[in-house]
Amino acid sequence: KRQDGSASAAPAGGTEYLVSTSVGGESLNLDFDTGSADLWVFSSSLSSASKKGHDIYTASKSPTYQALSGYTWSITYADGSGASGKVGTDTVTIGGTSVTGQAVELATKVSSTFVSDAADGLVGLAFSSINTVQPVQQQTFFDNAQPSLNSPLFAAYLPYNADGAYDFGFIDSSKYSGSINYATVNSGNGFWEFASNSYQVGGSTFSQSGNTGIADTGTTLVLMIDDAVSNYYASVSGASNSATYGGYIFPCSTSLPSLSVDIGGNYATIPGSLLNFQSIDGTNCFGGLQSVGGGTQNIYGDVFFNAYYGIFDASVPQFGFAAL
Ligand SMILES: O=C(NNC1=NCCC1)c1ccc(Br)cc1
């Protein structure tokens, strides 16, 4: 089918990737988030202070906008950020893929995190079962696009500090090396979630039986259960869990071990070089592996995708990964 296509994802600060998206002919830079299912945009209804530094969607300027009268949305993300507003439909085009009648959620309120972030909104690519629109839940861009794609899948290519891409409807063999491993996805919580029963630090293997992992391009870091994080940093000389910085820091001169995580029965290995997230003060650095803060769901965010091409396949559903 002819709607397959690839959209370029520009790095905005190393591990945030923004995709130029057309909504009713208006161009916005949106953050693609496989950990949520709402497509929302900064709108002309926001306060001037909230709009500062952002491209804005103005429904009245779009010839194809249709209001959904009385519909609302409100979302709070795991990091505490959030947004809310009203709803309409419009034509949304991403790379070569166009969807008419896509639910577009217009923000009338956004949290401070989003005002200071580069994104002009989010494209939710998790399962539509967790879309927050009321009174009638809406479908994601991917769910609406599926019938016009060759295959019901999309793939995330997010190399560190380099141009990335989201491919819709096809797997791009030029974007990875070696073979693809697949994990069966349990979409019961609305996420691309799979079994993740163990991990390896350097040469040691640790069990985390019964735990799961979530492939989440909307989360910057790799977030794992406390045991895993303390086992990892136990082998990093000079590492400490800083209350000041809200996570593990270590001397930037330290060489970091690799981290391998079980994804549906196969290991994905993140090299130590990708686990130094950023320098704090020239001496100490903040780790790309941090605590998820509780529960049994590990979150494999952008730092994971800096090492692996991720394939989100709705046909099973399954999550595939292949080394970049
Ligand atoms: O909110 C989540 N992902 N997306 C985003 N985070 C911040 C802005 C967007 C998220 C989803 C599931 C789990 Br479990 C943890 C986190």
PDB file of C-alpha atoms in Angstrom, residues 1-303:
ATOM      1  CA  LYS A   1       0.000   0.000   0.000  1.00  0.00           C
ATOM      2  CA  ARG A   2       1.325   3.427  -0.801  1.00  0.00           C
ATOM      3  CA  GLN A   3       1.427   5.226   2.560  1.00  0.00           C
ATOM      4  CA  ASP A   4       4.723   3.703   3.728  1.00  0.00           C
ATOM      5  CA  GLY A   5       7.310   6.334   4.543  1.00  0.00           C
ATOM      6  CA  SER A   6      10.166   7.566   6.686  1.00  0.00           C
ATOM      7  CA  ALA A   7      10.201  10.738   8.776  1.00  0.00           C
ATOM      8  CA  SER A   8      13.484  12.330   9.822  1.00  0.00           C
ATOM      9  CA  ALA A   9      13.973  12.751  13.573  1.00  0.00           C
ATOM     10  CA  ALA A  10      16.336  15.576  14.475  1.00  0.00           C
ATOM     11  CA  PRO A  11      18.266  15.287  17.754  1.00  0.00           C
ATOM     12  CA  ALA A  12      17.412  18.071  20.194  1.00  0.00           C
ATOM     13  CA  GLY A  13      20.042  17.682  22.890  1.00  0.00           C
ATOM     14  CA  GLY A  14      21.504  14.248  22.248  1.00  0.00           C
ATOM     15  CA  THR A  15      18.615  12.013  23.197  1.00  0.00           C
ATOM     16  CA  GLU A  16      15.413  13.914  22.445  1.00  0.00           C
ATOM     17  CA  TYR A  17      14.304  13.509  18.837  1.00  0.00           C
ATOM     18  CA  LEU A  18      11.783  15.807  17.184  1.00  0.00           C
ATOM     19  CA  VAL A  19       9.909  15.039  13.989  1.00  0.00           C
ATOM     20  CA  SER A  20       8.568  17.794  11.754  1.00  0.00           C
ATOM     21  CA  THR A  21       4.866  17.002  11.425  1.00  0.00           C
ATOM     22  CA  SER A  22       2.128  18.665   9.367  1.00  0.00           C
ATOM     23  CA  VAL A  23      -1.192  19.184  11.194  1.00  0.00           C
ATOM     24  CA  GLY A  24      -3.784  20.788   8.930  1.00  0.00           C
ATOM     25  CA  GLY A  25      -0.943  22.172   6.838  1.00  0.00           C
ATOM     26  CA  GLU A  26       0.754  23.733   9.876  1.00  0.00           C
ATOM     27  CA  SER A  27       4.262  22.478  10.641  1.00  0.00           C
ATOM     28  CA  LEU A  28       5.170  21.497  14.227  1.00  0.00           C
ATOM     29  CA  ASN A  29       8.164  19.707  15.774  1.00  0.00           C
ATOM     30  CA  LEU A  30       6.694  16.806  17.747  1.00  0.00           C
ATOM     31  CA  ASP A  31       8.184  14.264  20.164  1.00  0.00           C
ATOM     32  CA  PHE A  32       7.256  10.679  19.246  1.00  0.00           C
ATOM     33  CA  ASP A  33       6.378   8.766  22.384  1.00  0.00           C
ATOM     34  CA  THR A  34       5.834   4.989  22.349  1.00  0.00           C
ATOM     35  CA  GLY A  35       4.981   5.269  26.073  1.00  0.00           C
ATOM     36  CA  SER A  36       1.710   7.191  25.650  1.00  0.00           C
ATOM     37  CA  ALA A  37      -1.249   7.326  23.254  1.00  0.00           C
ATOM     38  CA  ASP A  38      -2.309  10.966  22.921  1.00  0.00           C
ATOM     39  CA  LEU A  39      -1.396  13.186  19.951  1.00  0.00           C
ATOM     40  CA  TRP A  40      -1.388  16.707  21.358  1.00  0.00           C
ATOM     41  CA  VAL A  41      -0.078  20.068  20.166  1.00  0.00           C
ATOM     42  CA  PHE A  42       0.656  23.505  21.576  1.00  0.00           C
ATOM     43  CA  SER A  43      -2.402  25.524  20.561  1.00  0.00           C
ATOM     44  CA  SER A  44      -3.337  29.172  20.093  1.00  0.00           C
ATOM     45  CA  SER A  45      -5.555  28.848  23.219  1.00  0.00           C
ATOM     46  CA  LEU A  46      -2.478  28.664  25.490  1.00  0.00           C
ATOM     47  CA  SER A  47      -1.335  31.636  27.529  1.00  0.00           C
ATOM     48  CA  SER A  48       1.351  33.808  25.899  1.00  0.00           C
ATOM     49  CA  ALA A  49       3.831  32.696  28.577  1.00  0.00           C
ATOM     50  CA  SER A  50       3.210  29.020  27.743  1.00  0.00           C
ATOM     51  CA  LYS A  51       3.546  29.626  23.998  1.00  0.00           C
ATOM     52  CA  LYS A  52       6.987  31.264  24.311  1.00  0.00           C
ATOM     53  CA  GLY A  53       9.568  29.539  22.105  1.00  0.00           C
ATOM     54  CA  HIS A  54       7.116  27.178  20.455  1.00  0.00           C
ATOM     55  CA  ASP A  55       5.420  26.699  17.111  1.00  0.00           C
ATOM     56  CA  ILE A  56       1.681  26.841  17.656  1.00  0.00           C
ATOM     57  CA  TYR A  57      -1.264  25.078  15.987  1.00  0.00           C
ATOM     58  CA  THR A  58      -4.142  27.437  15.225  1.00  0.00           C
ATOM     59  CA  ALA A  59      -7.269  25.411  14.437  1.00  0.00           C
ATOM     60  CA  SER A  60      -9.024  28.371  12.778  1.00  0.00           C
ATOM     61  CA  LYS A  61      -6.234  28.535  10.177  1.00  0.00           C
ATOM     62  CA  SER A  62      -6.659  24.906   9.136  1.00  0.00           C
ATOM     63  CA  PRO A  63      -9.195  24.308   6.343  1.00  0.00           C
ATOM     64  CA  THR A  64      -9.578  20.688   7.396  1.00  0.00           C
ATOM     65  CA  TYR A  65     -10.041  21.129  11.157  1.00  0.00           C
ATOM     66  CA  GLN A  66     -13.268  19.825  12.679  1.00  0.00           C
ATOM     67  CA  ALA A  67     -13.985  20.492  16.370  1.00  0.00           C
ATOM     68  CA  LEU A  68     -15.182  17.610  18.551  1.00  0.00           C
ATOM     69  CA  SER A  69     -17.582  19.622  20.668  1.00  0.00           C
ATOM     70  CA  GLY A  70     -17.404  18.885  24.397  1.00  0.00           C
ATOM     71  CA  TYR A  71     -14.435  16.516  24.074  1.00  0.00           C
ATOM     72  CA  THR A  72     -11.548  16.937  26.531  1.00  0.00           C
ATOM     73  CA  TRP A  73      -8.242  15.333  27.378  1.00  0.00           C
ATOM     74  CA  SER A  74      -5.838  15.396  30.299  1.00  0.00           C
ATOM     75  CA  ILE A  75      -2.579  13.488  30.681  1.00  0.00           C
ATOM     76  CA  THR A  76       0.097  13.174  33.364  1.00  0.00           C
ATOM     77  CA  TYR A  77       3.334  11.411  32.459  1.00  0.00           C
ATOM     78  CA  ALA A  78       5.420   9.260  34.767  1.00  0.00           C
ATOM     79  CA  ASP A  79       7.950  12.087  35.178  1.00  0.00           C
ATOM     80  CA  GLY A  80       5.196  14.351  36.557  1.00  0.00           C
ATOM     81  CA  SER A  81       4.848  16.501  33.453  1.00  0.00           C
ATOM     82  CA  GLY A  82       1.403  16.918  31.944  1.00  0.00           C
ATOM     83  CA  ALA A  83      -1.012  18.767  29.664  1.00  0.00           C
ATOM     84  CA  SER A  84      -4.755  19.083  29.007  1.00  0.00           C
ATOM     85  CA  GLY A  85      -7.247  20.737  26.664  1.00  0.00           C
ATOM     86  CA  LYS A  86      -9.860  20.219  23.957  1.00  0.00           C
ATOM     87  CA  VAL A  87     -10.111  17.999  20.876  1.00  0.00           C
ATOM     88  CA  GLY A  88     -10.766  18.120  17.153  1.00  0.00           C
ATOM     89  CA  THR A  89      -9.787  16.183  14.068  1.00  0.00           C
ATOM     90  CA  ASP A  90      -7.473  17.181  11.240  1.00  0.00           C
ATOM     91  CA  THR A  91      -5.196  15.745   8.565  1.00  0.00           C
ATOM     92  CA  VAL A  92      -1.832  14.713  10.022  1.00  0.00           C
ATOM     93  CA  THR A  93       1.128  13.952   7.751  1.00  0.00           C
ATOM     94  CA  ILE A  94       4.340  12.368   9.012  1.00  0.00           C
ATOM     95  CA  GLY A  95       7.015  11.601   6.416  1.00  0.00           C
ATOM     96  CA  GLY A  96       5.102   9.962   3.569  1.00  0.00           C
ATOM     97  CA  THR A  97       2.176   8.836   5.742  1.00  0.00           C
ATOM     98  CA  SER A  98      -1.036  10.868   5.868  1.00  0.00           C
ATOM     99  CA  VAL A  99      -4.060  10.280   8.096  1.00  0.00           C
ATOM    100  CA  THR A 100      -7.300  12.219   7.635  1.00  0.00           C
ATOM    101  CA  GLY A 101      -9.659  12.629  10.590  1.00  0.00           C
ATOM    102  CA  GLN A 102      -6.886  12.131  13.149  1.00  0.00           C
ATOM    103  CA  ALA A 103      -7.838  13.181  16.681  1.00  0.00           C
ATOM    104  CA  VAL A 104      -5.686  16.236  17.437  1.00  0.00           C
ATOM    105  CA  GLU A 105      -5.641  17.251  21.070  1.00  0.00           C
ATOM    106  CA  LEU A 106      -5.228  21.008  21.495  1.00  0.00           C
ATOM    107  CA  ALA A 107      -3.404  21.978  24.684  1.00  0.00           C
ATOM    108  CA  THR A 108      -4.998  24.779  26.666  1.00  0.00           C
ATOM    109  CA  LYS A 109      -2.694  23.987  29.627  1.00  0.00           C
ATOM    110  CA  VAL A 110       0.856  22.553  29.663  1.00  0.00           C
ATOM    111  CA  SER A 111       3.212  21.950  32.607  1.00  0.00           C
ATOM    112  CA  SER A 112       6.414  23.965  32.930  1.00  0.00           C
ATOM    113  CA  THR A 113       8.503  21.023  31.712  1.00  0.00           C
ATOM    114  CA  PHE A 114       6.869  21.302  28.301  1.00  0.00           C
ATOM    115  CA  VAL A 115       7.179  25.099  28.109  1.00  0.00           C
ATOM    116  CA  SER A 116      10.960  24.753  28.510  1.00  0.00           C
ATOM    117  CA  ASP A 117      11.206  21.661  26.282  1.00  0.00           C
ATOM    118  CA  ALA A 118      11.848  21.998  22.535  1.00  0.00           C
ATOM    119  CA  ALA A 119       8.836  19.893  21.476  1.00  0.00           C
ATOM    120  CA  ASP A 120       5.637  21.567  20.201  1.00  0.00           C
ATOM    121  CA  GLY A 121       3.645  18.522  21.312  1.00  0.00           C
ATOM    122  CA  LEU A 122       3.707  14.734  21.356  1.00  0.00           C
ATOM    123  CA  VAL A 123       2.665  11.906  19.035  1.00  0.00           C
ATOM    124  CA  GLY A 124       1.586   8.993  21.208  1.00  0.00           C
ATOM    125  CA  LEU A 125       2.476   5.607  19.691  1.00  0.00           C
ATOM    126  CA  ALA A 126       1.481   3.263  22.522  1.00  0.00           C
ATOM    127  CA  PHE A 127      -1.804   1.341  22.333  1.00  0.00           C
ATOM    128  CA  SER A 128      -4.995   3.352  21.879  1.00  0.00           C
ATOM    129  CA  SER A 129      -6.435   1.700  25.022  1.00  0.00           C
ATOM    130  CA  ILE A 130      -4.628   4.339  27.122  1.00  0.00           C
ATOM    131  CA  ASN A 131      -5.707   7.397  25.104  1.00  0.00           C
ATOM    132  CA  THR A 132      -7.159   9.951  27.558  1.00  0.00           C
ATOM    133  CA  VAL A 133      -9.823  11.655  25.382  1.00  0.00           C
ATOM    134  CA  GLN A 134     -13.310  11.797  26.910  1.00  0.00           C
ATOM    135  CA  PRO A 135     -16.205  11.076  26.428  1.00  0.00           C
ATOM    136  CA  VAL A 136     -15.064   8.909  23.463  1.00  0.00           C
ATOM    137  CA  GLN A 137     -11.513   7.491  23.485  1.00  0.00           C
ATOM    138  CA  GLN A 138      -9.564   8.210  20.272  1.00  0.00           C
ATOM    139  CA  GLN A 139      -7.105   6.205  18.150  1.00  0.00           C
ATOM    140  CA  THR A 140      -3.411   6.880  17.723  1.00  0.00           C
ATOM    141  CA  PHE A 141      -1.898   8.049  14.455  1.00  0.00           C
ATOM    142  CA  PHE A 142      -0.350   4.592  14.015  1.00  0.00           C
ATOM    143  CA  ASP A 143      -3.647   2.749  14.546  1.00  0.00           C
ATOM    144  CA  ASN A 144      -5.354   5.050  12.029  1.00  0.00           C
ATOM    145  CA  ALA A 145      -2.491   4.657   9.532  1.00  0.00           C
ATOM    146  CA  GLN A 146      -2.232   0.840   9.693  1.00  0.00           C
ATOM    147  CA  PRO A 147      -4.748  -0.028   6.936  1.00  0.00           C
ATOM    148  CA  SER A 148      -2.746   2.106   4.478  1.00  0.00           C
ATOM    149  CA  LEU A 149       0.659   0.635   5.389  1.00  0.00           C
ATOM    150  CA  ASN A 150       2.285  -2.363   3.733  1.00  0.00           C
ATOM    151  CA  SER A 151       2.884  -3.888   7.175  1.00  0.00           C
ATOM    152  CA  PRO A 152       1.206  -2.898  10.475  1.00  0.00           C
ATOM    153  CA  LEU A 153       4.458  -1.707  12.061  1.00  0.00           C
ATOM    154  CA  PHE A 154       6.702   1.283  12.622  1.00  0.00           C
ATOM    155  CA  ALA A 155      10.385   1.432  13.550  1.00  0.00           C
ATOM    156  CA  ALA A 156      12.472   3.888  15.581  1.00  0.00           C
ATOM    157  CA  TYR A 157      16.012   4.747  14.519  1.00  0.00           C
ATOM    158  CA  LEU A 158      17.518   7.088  17.134  1.00  0.00           C
ATOM    159  CA  PRO A 159      21.354   7.128  16.923  1.00  0.00           C
ATOM    160  CA  TYR A 160      23.155   9.208  19.549  1.00  0.00           C
ATOM    161  CA  ASN A 161      23.673  12.862  18.563  1.00  0.00           C
ATOM    162  CA  ALA A 162      22.821  12.179  14.909  1.00  0.00           C
ATOM    163  CA  ASP A 163      19.782  12.434  12.672  1.00  0.00           C
ATOM    164  CA  GLY A 164      17.294   9.653  13.333  1.00  0.00           C
ATOM    165  CA  ALA A 165      14.087   8.477  11.674  1.00  0.00           C
ATOM    166  CA  TYR A 166      10.724   6.857  12.235  1.00  0.00           C
ATOM    167  CA  ASP A 167       9.819   4.391   9.486  1.00  0.00           C
ATOM    168  CA  PHE A 168       6.115   3.601   8.988  1.00  0.00           C
ATOM    169  CA  GLY A 169       5.009   0.395   7.276  1.00  0.00           C
ATOM    170  CA  PHE A 170       8.447  -1.088   6.571  1.00  0.00           C
ATOM    171  CA  ILE A 171      11.707  -2.213   8.175  1.00  0.00           C
ATOM    172  CA  ASP A 172      14.745  -0.398   6.753  1.00  0.00           C
ATOM    173  CA  SER A 173      17.561  -2.967   6.515  1.00  0.00           C
ATOM    174  CA  SER A 174      20.089  -0.157   5.978  1.00  0.00           C
ATOM    175  CA  LYS A 175      19.456   1.083   9.537  1.00  0.00           C
ATOM    176  CA  TYR A 176      20.724  -1.925  11.486  1.00  0.00           C
ATOM    177  CA  SER A 177      23.323  -4.684  11.497  1.00  0.00           C
ATOM    178  CA  GLY A 178      23.005  -8.402  12.214  1.00  0.00           C
ATOM    179  CA  SER A 179      19.665 -10.057  12.917  1.00  0.00           C
ATOM    180  CA  ILE A 180      16.457  -8.826  14.507  1.00  0.00           C
ATOM    181  CA  ASN A 181      15.328 -10.465  17.766  1.00  0.00           C
ATOM    182  CA  TYR A 182      11.637 -10.319  18.658  1.00  0.00           C
ATOM    183  CA  ALA A 183       9.854 -10.254  22.020  1.00  0.00           C
ATOM    184  CA  THR A 184       6.154 -11.019  22.409  1.00  0.00           C
ATOM    185  CA  VAL A 185       4.355  -7.910  23.640  1.00  0.00           C
ATOM    186  CA  ASN A 186       1.655  -7.911  26.339  1.00  0.00           C
ATOM    187  CA  SER A 187      -0.408  -4.787  25.557  1.00  0.00           C
ATOM    188  CA  GLY A 188      -2.590  -5.230  28.687  1.00  0.00           C
ATOM    189  CA  ASN A 189      -1.246  -2.017  30.253  1.00  0.00           C
ATOM    190  CA  GLY A 190      -1.359  -0.155  26.923  1.00  0.00           C
ATOM    191  CA  PHE A 191       2.425  -0.237  26.508  1.00  0.00           C
ATOM    192  CA  TRP A 192       4.882  -2.051  24.234  1.00  0.00           C
ATOM    193  CA  GLU A 193       5.687  -4.256  27.222  1.00  0.00           C
ATOM    194  CA  PHE A 194       7.571  -7.564  27.279  1.00  0.00           C
ATOM    195  CA  ALA A 195       9.224 -10.004  29.673  1.00  0.00           C
ATOM    196  CA  SER A 196      12.597  -8.825  31.027  1.00  0.00           C
ATOM    197  CA  ASN A 197      13.777 -11.459  33.525  1.00  0.00           C
ATOM    198  CA  SER A 198      17.503 -10.750  33.855  1.00  0.00           C
ATOM    199  CA  TYR A 199      20.341  -8.365  33.115  1.00  0.00           C
ATOM    200  CA  GLN A 200      24.125  -8.467  32.917  1.00  0.00           C
ATOM    201  CA  VAL A 201      26.716  -6.005  34.214  1.00  0.00           C
ATOM    202  CA  GLY A 202      30.216  -6.560  32.849  1.00  0.00           C
ATOM    203  CA  GLY A 203      30.492 -10.385  33.099  1.00  0.00           C
ATOM    204  CA  SER A 204      27.884 -10.994  35.856  1.00  0.00           C
ATOM    205  CA  THR A 205      24.292 -12.104  35.285  1.00  0.00           C
ATOM    206  CA  PHE A 206      21.511 -11.016  37.671  1.00  0.00           C
ATOM    207  CA  SER A 207      17.952 -12.311  37.818  1.00  0.00           C
ATOM    208  CA  GLN A 208      14.880 -10.049  37.882  1.00  0.00           C
ATOM    209  CA  SER A 209      12.325 -12.831  37.391  1.00  0.00           C
ATOM    210  CA  GLY A 210       8.790 -11.724  36.602  1.00  0.00           C
ATOM    211  CA  ASN A 211       9.843  -8.196  35.731  1.00  0.00           C
ATOM    212  CA  THR A 212       8.942  -6.547  32.458  1.00  0.00           C
ATOM    213  CA  GLY A 213      10.382  -3.897  30.198  1.00  0.00           C
ATOM    214  CA  ILE A 214       8.694  -1.133  28.257  1.00  0.00           C
ATOM    215  CA  ALA A 215      10.062   0.238  24.983  1.00  0.00           C
ATOM    216  CA  ASP A 216       9.518   3.962  25.524  1.00  0.00           C
ATOM    217  CA  THR A 217      10.920   6.561  23.122  1.00  0.00           C
ATOM    218  CA  GLY A 218       9.290   9.270  25.282  1.00  0.00           C
ATOM    219  CA  THR A 219      11.597   8.548  28.218  1.00  0.00           C
ATOM    220  CA  THR A 220      15.149   9.844  27.866  1.00  0.00           C
ATOM    221  CA  LEU A 221      17.090   7.388  29.997  1.00  0.00           C
ATOM    222  CA  VAL A 222      17.093   3.682  30.834  1.00  0.00           C
ATOM    223  CA  LEU A 223      15.211   3.321  34.129  1.00  0.00           C
ATOM    224  CA  MET A 224      15.501   0.031  36.013  1.00  0.00           C
ATOM    225  CA  ILE A 225      14.572  -1.380  39.431  1.00  0.00           C
ATOM    226  CA  ASP A 226      16.729  -0.248  42.331  1.00  0.00           C
ATOM    227  CA  ASP A 227      18.638  -3.555  42.636  1.00  0.00           C
ATOM    228  CA  ALA A 228      19.750  -3.373  39.026  1.00  0.00           C
ATOM    229  CA  VAL A 229      20.885   0.219  39.335  1.00  0.00           C
ATOM    230  CA  SER A 230      22.851  -0.404  42.530  1.00  0.00           C
ATOM    231  CA  ASN A 231      24.409  -3.574  41.048  1.00  0.00           C
ATOM    232  CA  TYR A 232      25.486  -1.567  37.999  1.00  0.00           C
ATOM    233  CA  TYR A 233      27.045   1.354  39.865  1.00  0.00           C
ATOM    234  CA  ALA A 234      28.701  -1.009  42.357  1.00  0.00           C
ATOM    235  CA  SER A 235      31.158  -1.645  39.520  1.00  0.00           C
ATOM    236  CA  VAL A 236      31.683   2.040  38.708  1.00  0.00           C
ATOM    237  CA  SER A 237      34.531   3.482  40.760  1.00  0.00           C
ATOM    238  CA  GLY A 238      33.623   6.743  42.466  1.00  0.00           C
ATOM    239  CA  ALA A 239      29.893   6.413  41.767  1.00  0.00           C
ATOM    240  CA  SER A 240      27.363   7.713  44.292  1.00  0.00           C
ATOM    241  CA  ASN A 241      23.626   8.221  44.468  1.00  0.00           C
ATOM    242  CA  SER A 242      23.288  11.999  44.674  1.00  0.00           C
ATOM    243  CA  ALA A 243      20.266  13.549  46.387  1.00  0.00           C
ATOM    244  CA  THR A 244      21.341  16.877  44.890  1.00  0.00           C
ATOM    245  CA  TYR A 245      21.188  15.613  41.309  1.00  0.00           C
ATOM    246  CA  GLY A 246      18.444  13.038  41.902  1.00  0.00           C
ATOM    247  CA  GLY A 247      20.390  10.036  40.701  1.00  0.00           C
ATOM    248  CA  TYR A 248      23.715   8.274  40.301  1.00  0.00           C
ATOM    249  CA  ILE A 249      26.745  10.388  39.391  1.00  0.00           C
ATOM    250  CA  PHE A 250      30.371   9.390  38.881  1.00  0.00           C
ATOM    251  CA  PRO A 251      33.714  10.964  37.872  1.00  0.00           C
ATOM    252  CA  CYS A 252      33.535  11.675  34.138  1.00  0.00           C
ATOM    253  CA  SER A 253      36.951   9.981  33.757  1.00  0.00           C
ATOM    254  CA  THR A 254      35.485   6.624  34.872  1.00  0.00           C
ATOM    255  CA  SER A 255      35.125   3.996  32.140  1.00  0.00           C
ATOM    256  CA  LEU A 256      31.637   2.470  32.397  1.00  0.00           C
ATOM    257  CA  PRO A 257      30.783  -1.220  32.023  1.00  0.00           C
ATOM    258  CA  SER A 258      28.255  -2.314  29.422  1.00  0.00           C
ATOM    259  CA  LEU A 259      24.709  -3.198  30.491  1.00  0.00           C
ATOM    260  CA  SER A 260      22.819  -6.083  28.870  1.00  0.00           C
ATOM    261  CA  VAL A 261      19.074  -6.389  29.420  1.00  0.00           C
ATOM    262  CA  ASP A 262      16.854  -9.371  28.633  1.00  0.00           C
ATOM    263  CA  ILE A 263      14.182  -8.537  26.073  1.00  0.00           C
ATOM    264  CA  GLY A 264      11.797 -11.454  25.631  1.00  0.00           C
ATOM    265  CA  GLY A 265      14.596 -14.023  25.986  1.00  0.00           C
ATOM    266  CA  ASN A 266      17.446 -12.303  24.137  1.00  0.00           C
ATOM    267  CA  TYR A 267      19.951  -9.797  25.501  1.00  0.00           C
ATOM    268  CA  ALA A 268      20.346  -6.265  24.218  1.00  0.00           C
ATOM    269  CA  THR A 269      23.727  -4.765  25.147  1.00  0.00           C
ATOM    270  CA  ILE A 270      24.166  -1.050  25.744  1.00  0.00           C
ATOM    271  CA  PRO A 271      27.873  -0.094  25.641  1.00  0.00           C
ATOM    272  CA  GLY A 272      29.275   1.852  28.584  1.00  0.00           C
ATOM    273  CA  SER A 273      30.007   4.793  26.288  1.00  0.00           C
ATOM    274  CA  LEU A 274      26.240   5.372  25.856  1.00  0.00           C
ATOM    275  CA  LEU A 275      25.602   5.199  29.606  1.00  0.00           C
ATOM    276  CA  ASN A 276      27.324   8.497  30.402  1.00  0.00           C
ATOM    277  CA  PHE A 277      24.356  10.805  29.924  1.00  0.00           C
ATOM    278  CA  GLN A 278      25.791  14.231  30.588  1.00  0.00           C
ATOM    279  CA  SER A 279      28.439  16.166  32.427  1.00  0.00           C
ATOM    280  CA  ILE A 280      27.187  17.982  35.511  1.00  0.00           C
ATOM    281  CA  ASP A 281      30.126  20.231  36.358  1.00  0.00           C
ATOM    282  CA  GLY A 282      33.045  19.098  34.222  1.00  0.00           C
ATOM    283  CA  THR A 283      34.196  16.703  36.924  1.00  0.00           C
ATOM    284  CA  ASN A 284      31.146  14.558  37.676  1.00  0.00           C
ATOM    285  CA  CYS A 285      28.789  13.006  35.145  1.00  0.00           C
ATOM    286  CA  PHE A 286      25.141  11.899  35.402  1.00  0.00           C
ATOM    287  CA  GLY A 287      24.395   8.309  34.437  1.00  0.00           C
ATOM    288  CA  GLY A 288      22.155   7.201  31.583  1.00  0.00           C
ATOM    289  CA  LEU A 289      20.922   4.357  33.827  1.00  0.00           C
ATOM    290  CA  GLN A 290      18.796   5.522  36.756  1.00  0.00           C
ATOM    291  CA  SER A 291      16.138   4.110  39.085  1.00  0.00           C
ATOM    292  CA  VAL A 292      12.545   3.682  37.919  1.00  0.00           C
ATOM    293  CA  GLY A 293      11.579   4.473  41.524  1.00  0.00           C
ATOM    294  CA  GLY A 294       9.508   1.378  42.304  1.00  0.00           C
ATOM    295  CA  GLY A 295       7.418  -1.343  40.681  1.00  0.00           C
ATOM    296  CA  THR A 296       8.583  -4.126  38.398  1.00  0.00           C
ATOM    297  CA  GLN A 297       8.479  -2.322  35.029  1.00  0.00           C
ATOM    298  CA  ASN A 298      11.862  -1.329  33.596  1.00  0.00           C
ATOM    299  CA  ILE A 299      11.765   1.506  31.068  1.00  0.00           C
ATOM    300  CA  TYR A 300      14.032   1.254  28.063  1.00  0.00           C
ATOM    301  CA  GLY A 301      14.140   4.817  26.767  1.00  0.00           C
ATOM    302  CA  ASP A 302      16.173   6.785  24.229  1.00  0.00           C
ATOM    303  CA  VAL A 303      19.534   5.638  25.619  1.00  0.00           C
TER     304      VAL A 303
END
